Coordinates of C-alpha atoms in Angstrom, one line a residue:
Chain A
M188 CA -89.7 -109.0 82.8
S189 CA -90.4 -106.0 84.9
T190 CA -88.3 -103.8 83.0
A191 CA -90.2 -104.8 79.5
I192 CA -93.2 -102.1 78.9
A193 CA -95.5 -103.8 76.9
L194 CA -95.8 -106.5 74.2
H195 CA -99.1 -106.0 72.5
A196 CA -99.2 -106.8 68.9
P197 CA -97.7 -110.4 69.0
I198 CA -100.1 -111.3 71.5
E199 CA -102.8 -110.0 69.5
A200 CA -101.7 -111.6 66.5
A201 CA -101.1 -114.7 68.1
S202 CA -104.6 -114.6 69.9
R203 CA -106.0 -113.9 66.6
A204 CA -104.6 -117.2 65.3
A205 CA -105.5 -118.9 68.8
R206 CA -109.3 -117.9 68.4
S207 CA -109.6 -120.3 65.2
A208 CA -107.5 -122.9 66.8
P209 CA -108.0 -125.7 69.0
A210 CA -107.0 -124.8 72.7
A211 CA -103.7 -127.0 72.4
D212 CA -102.5 -124.7 69.3
A213 CA -103.6 -121.8 71.6
A214 CA -101.1 -123.2 74.4
R215 CA -98.6 -123.7 72.1
A216 CA -98.9 -120.2 71.0
D217 CA -98.6 -118.8 74.5
A218 CA -95.5 -120.8 75.1
M219 CA -94.2 -119.9 72.0
E220 CA -94.7 -116.2 72.8
A221 CA -93.1 -116.8 76.1
T222 CA -90.1 -118.1 74.6
L223 CA -89.9 -115.3 72.0
R224 CA -90.2 -112.7 74.6
A225 CA -87.4 -114.2 76.4
L226 CA -85.4 -114.3 73.6
V227 CA -85.7 -110.5 72.7
D228 CA -85.7 -109.5 76.7
A229 CA -82.2 -111.4 76.3
V230 CA -81.0 -109.6 73.4
P231 CA -78.4 -107.3 73.8
T232 CA -79.4 -104.8 71.4
A233 CA -82.1 -102.1 72.0
T234 CA -85.1 -103.4 70.5
L235 CA -88.6 -101.4 70.1
L236 CA -91.8 -102.0 68.8
F237 CA -94.2 -98.9 68.1
D238 CA -97.1 -98.0 66.1
A239 CA -97.6 -95.4 63.4
D240 CA -97.7 -92.7 66.0
Q241 CA -94.8 -93.9 67.6
Q242 CA -96.4 -95.0 70.5
V243 CA -94.1 -97.6 72.3
R244 CA -95.7 -100.9 72.2
Y245 CA -92.8 -103.0 73.7
A246 CA -89.0 -102.4 74.4
N247 CA -86.8 -104.6 75.9
P248 CA -84.5 -104.1 78.6
A249 CA -81.4 -103.2 76.4
A250 CA -83.8 -100.4 74.9
R251 CA -83.7 -99.0 78.7
V252 CA -80.0 -98.9 78.9
L253 CA -80.1 -96.9 75.6
A254 CA -82.7 -94.2 77.0
R255 CA -80.2 -94.0 79.8
L256 CA -77.4 -93.3 77.5
C257 CA -79.4 -91.0 75.4
A258 CA -80.2 -88.7 78.6
P259 CA -78.1 -89.7 81.3
D260 CA -79.5 -86.9 83.3
K261 CA -83.1 -87.8 83.2
A262 CA -82.7 -91.7 83.5
D263 CA -86.1 -92.2 85.2
R264 CA -88.0 -90.4 82.4
P265 CA -91.6 -92.2 81.3
L266 CA -91.0 -93.9 77.8
A267 CA -94.1 -93.9 76.3
V268 CA -93.3 -92.6 72.5
V269 CA -89.9 -93.3 70.4
G270 CA -88.9 -89.4 71.1
D271 CA -88.9 -89.9 74.9
W272 CA -85.7 -92.0 74.0
H273 CA -84.2 -89.0 72.2
P274 CA -86.2 -86.4 70.2
E275 CA -84.1 -87.1 67.2
L276 CA -83.5 -90.6 67.4
L277 CA -86.0 -91.5 64.7
N278 CA -86.9 -88.7 62.0
S279 CA -90.1 -89.1 60.1
G280 CA -88.1 -89.5 56.8
A281 CA -86.8 -92.6 58.0
L282 CA -90.2 -94.0 59.0
H283 CA -91.6 -92.8 55.8
L284 CA -89.1 -94.8 53.8
C285 CA -89.7 -97.6 56.2
S286 CA -93.5 -97.7 55.5
M287 CA -92.5 -97.4 52.0
H288 CA -89.9 -100.2 51.7
G289 CA -90.8 -102.4 54.4
S290 CA -87.2 -101.5 56.3
W291 CA -84.7 -98.9 56.4
S292 CA -81.1 -98.7 58.1
G293 CA -79.0 -95.7 59.1
E294 CA -76.9 -94.0 61.5
V295 CA -77.8 -91.1 63.8
I296 CA -75.4 -88.7 65.8
L297 CA -77.3 -87.7 68.9
G298 CA -75.9 -85.0 71.3
V299 CA -76.7 -86.4 74.9
G300 CA -75.8 -83.6 76.7
R301 CA -72.2 -82.4 78.4
G302 CA -71.1 -81.6 74.8
Q303 CA -71.0 -85.7 74.2
H304 CA -72.3 -87.4 71.1
K305 CA -73.7 -90.9 70.3
I306 CA -73.4 -92.4 67.4
L307 CA -76.2 -95.2 66.6
L308 CA -76.9 -97.5 64.1
L309 CA -80.6 -97.7 63.3
H310 CA -82.6 -100.8 61.8
L311 CA -86.3 -100.2 61.2
S312 CA -88.7 -102.7 59.7
R313 CA -92.3 -102.8 59.2
V314 CA -93.6 -105.9 61.0
G315 CA -97.6 -105.3 60.7
A316 CA -100.0 -103.2 58.9
D317 CA -99.2 -100.3 61.7
L318 CA -96.5 -101.6 63.4
F319 CA -92.4 -101.2 63.6
G320 CA -89.8 -102.9 64.9
M321 CA -86.6 -101.1 65.4
T322 CA -83.3 -102.2 66.8
V323 CA -80.9 -99.6 68.0
R324 CA -77.1 -100.1 68.4
D325 CA -74.6 -97.9 69.6
I326 CA -71.4 -97.8 67.7
T327 CA -70.2 -94.7 68.9
Q328 CA -67.0 -97.0 70.0
D329 CA -66.6 -98.8 66.7
S330 CA -66.9 -95.5 64.8
M331 CA -64.3 -94.0 67.0
R332 CA -62.1 -96.9 66.6
E333 CA -62.9 -97.0 62.7
S334 CA -61.9 -93.3 62.2
E335 CA -58.7 -93.8 64.3
L336 CA -58.1 -96.7 62.2
H337 CA -58.3 -94.5 59.1
A338 CA -56.2 -92.0 60.9
R339 CA -53.5 -94.4 61.8
N340 CA -53.6 -96.1 58.1
A341 CA -53.4 -92.3 56.5
E342 CA -50.4 -91.9 58.8
L343 CA -49.0 -94.9 57.9
E344 CA -49.4 -94.3 54.1
V345 CA -47.7 -91.0 54.8
A346 CA -44.8 -92.5 56.4
Y347 CA -44.7 -95.3 53.8
A348 CA -44.4 -92.9 51.0
K349 CA -41.8 -91.0 53.1
L350 CA -39.7 -94.3 53.4
Q351 CA -40.1 -94.9 49.6
G352 CA -39.0 -91.4 48.8
A353 CA -36.0 -91.8 51.5
Q354 CA -35.0 -95.3 50.1
E355 CA -34.7 -93.8 46.6
Q356 CA -32.8 -90.9 47.8
V357 CA -30.4 -93.0 49.5
M358 CA -30.1 -95.4 46.4
Q359 CA -29.5 -92.5 44.3
S360 CA -27.1 -90.9 46.6
E361 CA -25.4 -94.1 46.8
K362 CA -24.7 -94.4 43.5
L363 CA -23.5 -90.6 43.2
A364 CA -21.3 -91.5 46.1
S365 CA -19.8 -94.5 43.9
I366 CA -19.7 -92.1 40.9
G367 CA -17.8 -89.4 43.4
Q368 CA -15.4 -92.5 44.3
L369 CA -14.8 -92.9 40.6
A370 CA -14.6 -89.2 39.7
A371 CA -10.8 -88.9 40.3
G372 CA -10.0 -91.9 38.1
V373 CA -12.8 -90.6 35.6
A374 CA -11.1 -87.1 35.5
H375 CA -7.6 -88.5 35.2
E376 CA -8.8 -90.8 32.4
I377 CA -10.7 -87.8 30.7
N378 CA -7.7 -85.3 31.3
N379 CA -4.9 -87.3 29.6
P380 CA -6.5 -87.5 26.2
I381 CA -7.9 -84.0 26.4
G382 CA -4.5 -82.8 27.4
Y383 CA -2.8 -84.5 24.3
V384 CA -5.5 -83.3 22.0
N385 CA -5.2 -79.8 23.0
S386 CA -1.5 -79.8 22.8
N387 CA -1.4 -81.2 19.6
L388 CA -3.9 -78.6 18.4
S389 CA -1.4 -75.9 19.6
T390 CA 1.4 -78.0 17.7
L391 CA -0.8 -78.0 14.6
Q392 CA -1.5 -74.5 14.4
R393 CA 2.3 -73.8 14.4
Y394 CA 2.5 -76.5 11.8
I395 CA 0.2 -74.9 9.6
S396 CA 1.7 -71.4 9.8
Q397 CA 4.9 -73.0 9.0
L398 CA 3.6 -74.6 5.8
F399 CA 2.0 -71.2 4.9
S400 CA 5.5 -69.7 5.3
A401 CA 6.8 -72.6 3.2
I402 CA 3.9 -72.0 0.6
Q403 CA 4.9 -68.2 0.2
S404 CA 8.4 -68.9 0.1
Y405 CA 8.1 -71.2 -2.7
E406 CA 5.8 -68.6 -4.4
A407 CA 8.5 -66.2 -3.7
A408 CA 10.9 -68.4 -5.3
L409 CA 9.0 -69.4 -8.2
A410 CA 8.5 -65.6 -9.2
G411 CA 12.0 -65.3 -8.8
G412 CA 12.7 -67.9 -11.3
A413 CA 14.6 -69.9 -8.4
G414 CA 15.3 -73.6 -9.2
A415 CA 15.0 -76.9 -7.4
T416 CA 18.0 -75.8 -5.2
E417 CA 16.2 -73.0 -3.6
A418 CA 13.2 -75.1 -3.0
E419 CA 15.1 -77.7 -1.2
S420 CA 16.8 -75.6 0.9
I421 CA 13.4 -74.0 2.0
R422 CA 12.1 -77.3 2.6
R423 CA 14.9 -78.2 4.9
K424 CA 15.1 -75.2 6.7
L425 CA 11.2 -75.8 7.6
D426 CA 11.8 -79.2 8.0
L427 CA 9.0 -79.9 6.0
D428 CA 9.9 -83.7 5.7
F429 CA 9.3 -83.9 9.5
L430 CA 6.2 -82.2 9.4
V431 CA 4.5 -84.1 6.6
G432 CA 5.2 -87.4 8.2
D433 CA 4.2 -86.1 11.9
V434 CA 0.7 -84.7 10.8
P435 CA -1.3 -87.7 9.7
Q436 CA 0.2 -89.4 13.5
L437 CA -0.8 -86.0 15.2
L438 CA -4.2 -86.2 13.6
S439 CA -4.6 -89.9 14.1
E440 CA -3.5 -89.8 18.0
S441 CA -5.9 -86.6 18.2
R442 CA -8.8 -88.8 16.8
E443 CA -8.0 -91.5 19.3
G444 CA -8.1 -89.2 22.1
I445 CA -11.5 -87.4 21.1
D446 CA -12.9 -91.0 20.5
R447 CA -11.5 -92.1 24.0
V448 CA -13.4 -89.5 25.7
C449 CA -16.7 -89.9 23.9
K450 CA -16.5 -93.5 25.1
I451 CA -15.9 -92.5 28.5
V452 CA -18.8 -90.2 28.6
R453 CA -20.9 -92.8 27.0
D454 CA -20.2 -95.5 29.6
L455 CA -20.7 -92.8 32.3
K456 CA -24.1 -92.1 30.8
D457 CA -25.0 -95.8 30.5
F458 CA -23.8 -96.4 34.0
A459 CA -25.6 -93.3 35.7
R460 CA -28.6 -93.5 33.7
K461 CA -31.8 -93.3 36.2
E462 CA -34.6 -95.4 35.2
R463 CA -37.9 -95.5 36.7
S464 CA -38.5 -99.1 38.6
E465 CA -41.1 -100.2 36.2
D466 CA -38.8 -100.2 33.2
W467 CA -37.9 -103.8 33.5
I468 CA -36.3 -104.9 29.9
K469 CA -34.8 -108.1 28.7
A470 CA -30.7 -106.8 29.0
D471 CA -27.6 -108.4 28.1
I472 CA -25.9 -108.8 31.5
H473 CA -22.5 -108.6 29.3
R474 CA -22.8 -105.2 28.1
G475 CA -23.9 -103.9 31.9
L476 CA -20.9 -105.7 33.0
D477 CA -18.6 -104.2 30.2
S478 CA -19.8 -100.7 30.7
T479 CA -19.3 -101.0 34.3
L480 CA -15.8 -102.5 33.8
N481 CA -14.9 -99.9 31.4
I482 CA -15.7 -97.2 34.1
I483 CA -14.3 -98.6 37.0
W484 CA -10.9 -99.6 34.9
N485 CA -9.7 -96.2 35.1
E486 CA -9.9 -97.1 39.0
L487 CA -8.5 -100.6 38.9
K488 CA -5.8 -100.7 36.2
Y489 CA -3.2 -99.7 38.3
K490 CA -3.5 -102.5 40.6
A491 CA -5.3 -105.0 39.3
Q492 CA -5.7 -107.5 36.2
I493 CA -9.3 -108.6 34.9
V494 CA -9.8 -111.9 33.9
K495 CA -13.3 -112.2 31.8
T496 CA -14.8 -115.5 31.2
F497 CA -18.2 -114.8 29.7
G498 CA -20.5 -117.6 28.9
E499 CA -23.5 -117.6 26.6
L500 CA -26.3 -115.6 28.3
P501 CA -29.7 -115.0 27.1
P502 CA -31.3 -111.8 27.7
V503 CA -32.3 -111.5 31.5
E504 CA -35.1 -109.4 32.5
C505 CA -33.9 -106.9 35.1
L506 CA -33.4 -103.5 35.5
P507 CA -30.3 -102.6 34.0
S508 CA -28.7 -99.6 35.4
E509 CA -29.6 -100.9 38.9
L510 CA -27.6 -104.2 38.3
N511 CA -24.7 -102.1 37.1
Q512 CA -24.7 -100.7 40.6
V513 CA -24.4 -103.9 42.0
F514 CA -21.4 -104.8 39.7
M515 CA -20.0 -101.4 40.4
N516 CA -20.1 -102.1 44.3
V517 CA -19.1 -105.3 44.0
L518 CA -16.0 -104.8 41.6
M519 CA -15.0 -101.7 43.9
N520 CA -14.9 -103.9 46.8
A521 CA -12.9 -106.4 44.8
G522 CA -10.3 -103.5 43.9
Q523 CA -10.3 -102.1 47.3
A524 CA -9.4 -105.9 48.6
I525 CA -6.2 -106.1 46.7
R526 CA -3.5 -104.3 48.3
D527 CA -0.7 -103.9 45.9
Q528 CA -1.6 -106.1 42.6
G529 CA -3.8 -108.8 41.9
I530 CA -6.3 -110.5 39.6
I531 CA -10.1 -109.8 39.7
T532 CA -12.2 -112.6 37.7
V533 CA -15.5 -112.2 36.3
T534 CA -17.2 -115.2 35.2
T535 CA -20.9 -115.8 33.9
S536 CA -22.6 -118.8 33.3
V537 CA -26.3 -120.3 33.3
A538 CA -27.7 -122.4 36.0
G539 CA -30.9 -123.8 34.8
E540 CA -33.2 -120.9 34.8
R541 CA -30.8 -118.6 36.2
V542 CA -27.7 -116.8 35.2
R543 CA -24.8 -116.5 37.5
V544 CA -22.2 -113.8 37.8
D545 CA -19.2 -114.6 39.9
I546 CA -17.0 -112.0 41.0
G547 CA -13.8 -112.9 42.6
D548 CA -10.5 -111.4 43.7
D549 CA -7.4 -112.7 45.4
G550 CA -7.1 -109.9 47.7
E551 CA -7.0 -109.8 51.6
G552 CA -10.4 -111.9 52.1
I553 CA -13.0 -111.3 54.9
P554 CA -12.1 -112.3 58.5
P555 CA -15.1 -115.1 59.3
D556 CA -16.4 -112.7 62.1
V557 CA -17.1 -110.0 59.7
L558 CA -18.8 -112.1 57.0
P559 CA -22.2 -112.4 58.2
R560 CA -22.4 -108.7 58.4
V561 CA -21.5 -107.5 55.0
F562 CA -24.6 -107.1 53.7
D563 CA -25.9 -105.0 57.1
P564 CA -26.8 -101.5 56.2
F565 CA -24.2 -99.1 57.4
F566 CA -21.6 -101.9 57.9
T567 CA -18.7 -100.8 56.8
T568 CA -14.5 -101.6 57.6
K569 CA -13.5 -98.7 55.5
P570 CA -12.0 -95.5 56.8
V571 CA -14.9 -93.0 57.9
G572 CA -15.5 -91.1 54.7
S573 CA -14.3 -93.5 51.8
G574 CA -17.6 -95.7 52.2
T575 CA -21.0 -95.3 52.9
G576 CA -21.5 -98.8 54.4
L577 CA -24.5 -99.1 51.9
G578 CA -23.1 -100.6 48.8
L579 CA -23.6 -104.2 49.7
A580 CA -26.7 -103.7 51.4
I581 CA -28.2 -101.8 48.5
S582 CA -26.8 -104.6 46.1
Y583 CA -28.3 -107.2 48.1
G584 CA -31.7 -105.2 47.9
I585 CA -31.5 -104.8 44.3
V586 CA -30.6 -108.3 43.5
S587 CA -33.7 -109.4 45.8
K588 CA -36.0 -107.3 44.0
H589 CA -34.9 -109.2 40.9
H590 CA -35.9 -112.3 42.9
G591 CA -32.3 -113.3 42.6
T592 CA -29.7 -114.2 45.3
I593 CA -26.1 -112.7 46.2
E594 CA -23.4 -114.8 48.5
V595 CA -20.1 -114.2 49.7
S596 CA -17.6 -116.7 50.4
S597 CA -14.2 -115.8 51.3
T598 CA -10.7 -117.0 52.8
P599 CA -8.7 -114.6 54.6
G600 CA -5.3 -114.0 52.9
Q601 CA -6.8 -115.9 49.7
G602 CA -9.7 -113.7 48.5
T603 CA -13.2 -113.2 48.4
L604 CA -16.1 -114.7 46.0
L605 CA -19.3 -112.9 45.4
R606 CA -21.8 -115.0 43.5
I607 CA -25.0 -113.3 42.1
E608 CA -27.7 -115.3 40.7
L609 CA -30.7 -113.9 38.6
P610 CA -33.5 -115.5 37.4
I611 CA -33.8 -115.1 33.5
A612 CA -37.4 -114.3 33.6
Q613 CA -39.2 -112.4 36.4
P614 CA -41.9 -114.4 38.2
R615 CA -45.3 -113.5 37.1
Chain B
M20 CA 22.8 -80.0 25.1
Y21 CA 19.8 -80.7 27.5
R22 CA 18.7 -84.1 28.3
I23 CA 15.3 -84.2 29.1
L24 CA 13.5 -87.7 30.7
L25 CA 9.6 -88.1 30.1
V26 CA 7.5 -90.5 31.6
D27 CA 3.9 -91.5 31.1
D28 CA 1.9 -94.6 30.4
E29 CA 0.1 -92.8 27.7
P30 CA 2.2 -92.9 24.4
N31 CA 0.2 -90.2 23.0
I32 CA 1.0 -87.8 26.0
L33 CA 4.8 -88.5 25.4
S34 CA 4.2 -87.6 21.6
A35 CA 2.4 -84.7 22.5
L36 CA 5.0 -83.2 24.9
R37 CA 7.7 -84.0 22.4
R38 CA 6.1 -81.9 20.0
C39 CA 5.5 -79.2 22.6
L40 CA 9.3 -79.4 23.6
A41 CA 10.3 -79.1 19.8
S42 CA 8.6 -75.9 19.7
I43 CA 11.1 -74.6 22.0
D44 CA 13.6 -72.4 20.2
V45 CA 17.0 -73.4 20.6
G46 CA 18.0 -69.6 20.9
E47 CA 16.0 -69.5 24.5
L48 CA 18.6 -72.4 25.4
D49 CA 21.5 -70.6 24.4
G50 CA 21.6 -72.4 21.4
E51 CA 21.9 -75.6 23.4
A52 CA 19.9 -78.8 21.7
L53 CA 17.1 -80.4 23.4
K54 CA 17.4 -84.2 23.7
V55 CA 14.3 -86.0 24.9
E56 CA 14.0 -89.4 26.1
A57 CA 10.6 -90.9 26.7
F58 CA 9.3 -93.9 28.5
T59 CA 5.8 -95.5 29.3
S60 CA 7.4 -97.5 31.9
P61 CA 9.0 -95.7 35.0
E62 CA 11.1 -98.7 35.7
Q63 CA 12.6 -98.7 32.1
A64 CA 13.1 -94.9 32.7
L65 CA 15.0 -95.6 36.0
E66 CA 17.1 -98.4 34.5
R67 CA 18.3 -95.9 31.8
S68 CA 18.8 -93.0 34.6
E69 CA 21.6 -95.5 36.1
E70 CA 23.8 -94.7 32.7
Q71 CA 22.6 -91.4 31.9
D72 CA 22.4 -88.4 33.7
F73 CA 19.3 -86.0 32.8
D74 CA 18.9 -82.2 33.1
L75 CA 15.3 -82.3 34.2
V76 CA 12.7 -85.1 34.7
V77 CA 8.7 -85.0 33.7
S78 CA 6.6 -87.4 35.1
D79 CA 3.1 -88.4 35.3
Y80 CA 1.3 -88.9 38.5
R81 CA -0.9 -92.1 38.0
M82 CA 0.7 -94.9 36.1
P83 CA 0.3 -98.6 36.6
G84 CA 2.8 -100.3 39.0
M85 CA 4.5 -97.5 40.4
D86 CA 3.3 -93.7 40.9
G87 CA 4.9 -90.6 39.6
V88 CA 6.1 -89.7 43.3
E89 CA 7.4 -93.6 43.7
F90 CA 9.4 -92.8 40.7
L91 CA 10.7 -89.3 41.2
S92 CA 12.0 -90.2 44.9
A93 CA 13.9 -93.2 43.2
M94 CA 14.9 -90.8 40.4
M95 CA 16.2 -88.5 43.5
E96 CA 18.2 -91.1 44.8
L97 CA 20.1 -91.8 41.2
Q98 CA 20.2 -88.1 40.4
P99 CA 19.5 -85.7 43.4
A100 CA 20.2 -82.4 41.6
V101 CA 17.9 -83.1 38.6
P102 CA 14.6 -80.9 38.5
R103 CA 11.5 -82.7 38.8
M104 CA 8.2 -81.8 37.5
I105 CA 4.8 -83.7 37.5
C106 CA 2.6 -83.5 34.5
S107 CA -0.8 -84.9 35.7
G108 CA -4.3 -84.9 35.3
Y109 CA -4.9 -86.2 38.6
A110 CA -6.9 -83.9 40.6
D111 CA -6.3 -85.1 44.1
R112 CA -5.0 -82.2 46.2
D113 CA -3.5 -84.4 49.1
A114 CA -1.7 -86.4 46.2
I115 CA -0.2 -83.3 45.0
I116 CA 0.8 -82.1 48.4
A117 CA 2.6 -85.3 49.2
A118 CA 4.3 -85.1 45.8
V119 CA 5.4 -81.4 46.8
N120 CA 6.6 -82.7 50.0
E121 CA 8.3 -85.9 49.4
V122 CA 10.2 -85.4 46.2
Q123 CA 10.6 -81.7 46.5
L124 CA 8.8 -81.0 43.4
A125 CA 9.8 -78.1 41.2
R126 CA 6.7 -78.0 39.1
F127 CA 3.0 -79.3 39.1
I128 CA 1.6 -78.9 35.6
G129 CA -2.1 -80.0 35.4
K130 CA -3.7 -82.1 32.6
P131 CA -4.6 -80.7 30.0
W132 CA -1.6 -78.3 30.1
V133 CA -1.0 -75.1 27.8
D134 CA 1.6 -75.6 25.3
E135 CA 3.4 -72.5 26.1
E136 CA 3.2 -72.9 30.1
L137 CA 4.9 -76.0 29.6
A138 CA 7.7 -75.0 27.2
A139 CA 8.2 -71.6 29.8
A140 CA 8.6 -74.2 32.7
V141 CA 10.8 -76.3 31.1
V142 CA 13.4 -73.6 29.4
A143 CA 12.9 -72.0 33.1
L144 CA 13.8 -75.1 34.8
L145 CA 16.8 -75.8 32.3
R146 CA 18.2 -72.2 31.7
P147 CA 16.7 -70.0 34.9
G148 CA 17.7 -66.8 33.1
S149 CA 16.2 -67.0 29.8
A150 CA 12.6 -68.0 30.7
R151 CA 12.0 -64.1 31.6
A152 CA 13.0 -63.1 27.9
R153 CA 10.5 -66.0 26.6
A154 CA 7.2 -65.7 28.6
P155 CA 4.8 -63.3 27.9
K156 CA 4.2 -61.2 31.2
A157 CA 0.8 -63.5 32.1
L158 CA 2.5 -66.9 31.5
R159 CA 5.7 -65.4 33.5
A160 CA 3.4 -64.8 36.3
Q161 CA 1.7 -68.2 36.0
A162 CA 4.8 -69.7 35.7
A163 CA 6.6 -68.0 38.8
S164 CA 3.5 -69.1 40.8
A165 CA 2.9 -72.6 39.2
R166 CA -0.4 -74.3 40.4
I167 CA 1.1 -75.7 43.6
T168 CA 1.7 -72.5 45.2
R169 CA -2.0 -71.8 44.7
V170 CA -2.9 -75.3 46.1
E171 CA -1.0 -74.4 49.4
Q172 CA -2.6 -71.2 50.0
D173 CA -5.9 -72.7 49.7
D174 CA -4.7 -75.1 52.5
D175 CA -2.9 -73.3 55.3
G176 CA 0.0 -71.7 53.4
A177 CA 2.3 -74.1 54.9
I178 CA 4.4 -75.6 52.2
V179 CA 6.7 -73.4 50.4
L180 CA 9.0 -74.2 47.3
R181 CA 11.2 -71.8 47.1
S182 CA 14.2 -73.1 48.5
D183 CA 14.2 -76.2 46.2
D184 CA 13.2 -74.3 43.1
P185 CA 16.1 -73.5 40.9
A186 CA 14.2 -70.7 39.7

């Protein structure tokens, strides 16, 4: 090969071996040498052989190419020592380490003029007493690709984190939106008991002052030595009989009102609890359904009867407040499907390793062309402003996260059935 | 005697309203007694109204079956002259405005209400002249402007109650 510079060492080694061997062996060694040489010449990786003084004994054609890469402006310079490739190609530390350990690998970054850089992967190995082999691979492209990949990956990670944040926000705001839809009903439901408790307290205040004045009148009557007739007339004047009869009733009604407010607040808290996504617990599905029904009842009671048929359910491994959100979305839809008066059925049962929650209504039903799209994000048939179009999409996501299924079937004019199935235990 | 018809689906509200109305001194009604009839069902209240005239109707807004506006407009057909009040915790502004427009509401009282305010409104609607004597100045101002007026001023000021308000 005309481009090869020299190949002394293996020849010497081979001829040393050949001296003590018969001529046939020598011929075989020569043939082997020629083969090896052809092999190394053909290797596309720059390969050099040099001695301890870095005098190059052999360099393959790929090494020539490398030399041009290292100094494109001086393509035809003589290449006698390793430093002729590039003064910084091989540092003495690397060579020292190679002498000690037999080999060394590492990357070098070389300035190759015009502001350009090359990143090279070097592999050194000691191949004889004072001989070293070196392969050099240009990994500039690889490493650029790699760093680009890293950059892309980092961008993707950032985007993913953003998406996750956005998803969480959307879920939370959907939850708030549905609570917002409930707010009027809940306000009404709280204002009613607060209204009569508040009014009853005013009445009680009046009663008490009447009682006080009755006591004063009695005292005065007693001090004046008055008899039963006078006491009776005071009693009648202040209508004490009525008052005595009404106070226990007033108190028990007021107590009932306060209990109702407490219950609404408790249900709301149960419902709106924001749990972390890792809070999987074994929970009673019926409790979630009940607390959701309690809240939504304020909204539904004016137009729907609810028929609950609860089966025996084992505790289900789930994220309870997320499931509550699913139940609420589905129940709200059921309520909205009913125009005037209707029935909503809530039925639970066990089906193998899964629990089943069927929520049905006898409302307007969903037209066949709309049915396949009900789980699509932002798909809504409600007027602008009264639905986010995310309710069922989010419900679908939540049920999928539970490795469950949610299916809808509907007959226009007759009603709709949503079937939610959830595994009792999450797959490990 | 003045007859008042109360309608609310919540019996405890009716009890509280009765107590509140019982606190009105007959002196403020020129010695006339108050007779209160209360119903948890608007339908039954309407049935009763076919045979009995009332001097004032106070209704809840949100009730199962029939809402306050539906009830009061049916009431308007039976007894056009009776002043109509809504007492409700339902805070939807559109619903209130609709109520004002559709049944020419005399008063809207929010829940929770203030007893004195409610009593003053009732007296004012039954005996326009005596309300001023009873209500302290602040309550008088409140009763005179009622909540409704404030709501409408918030909006565009277009709806006015004056012509339909017996006061």
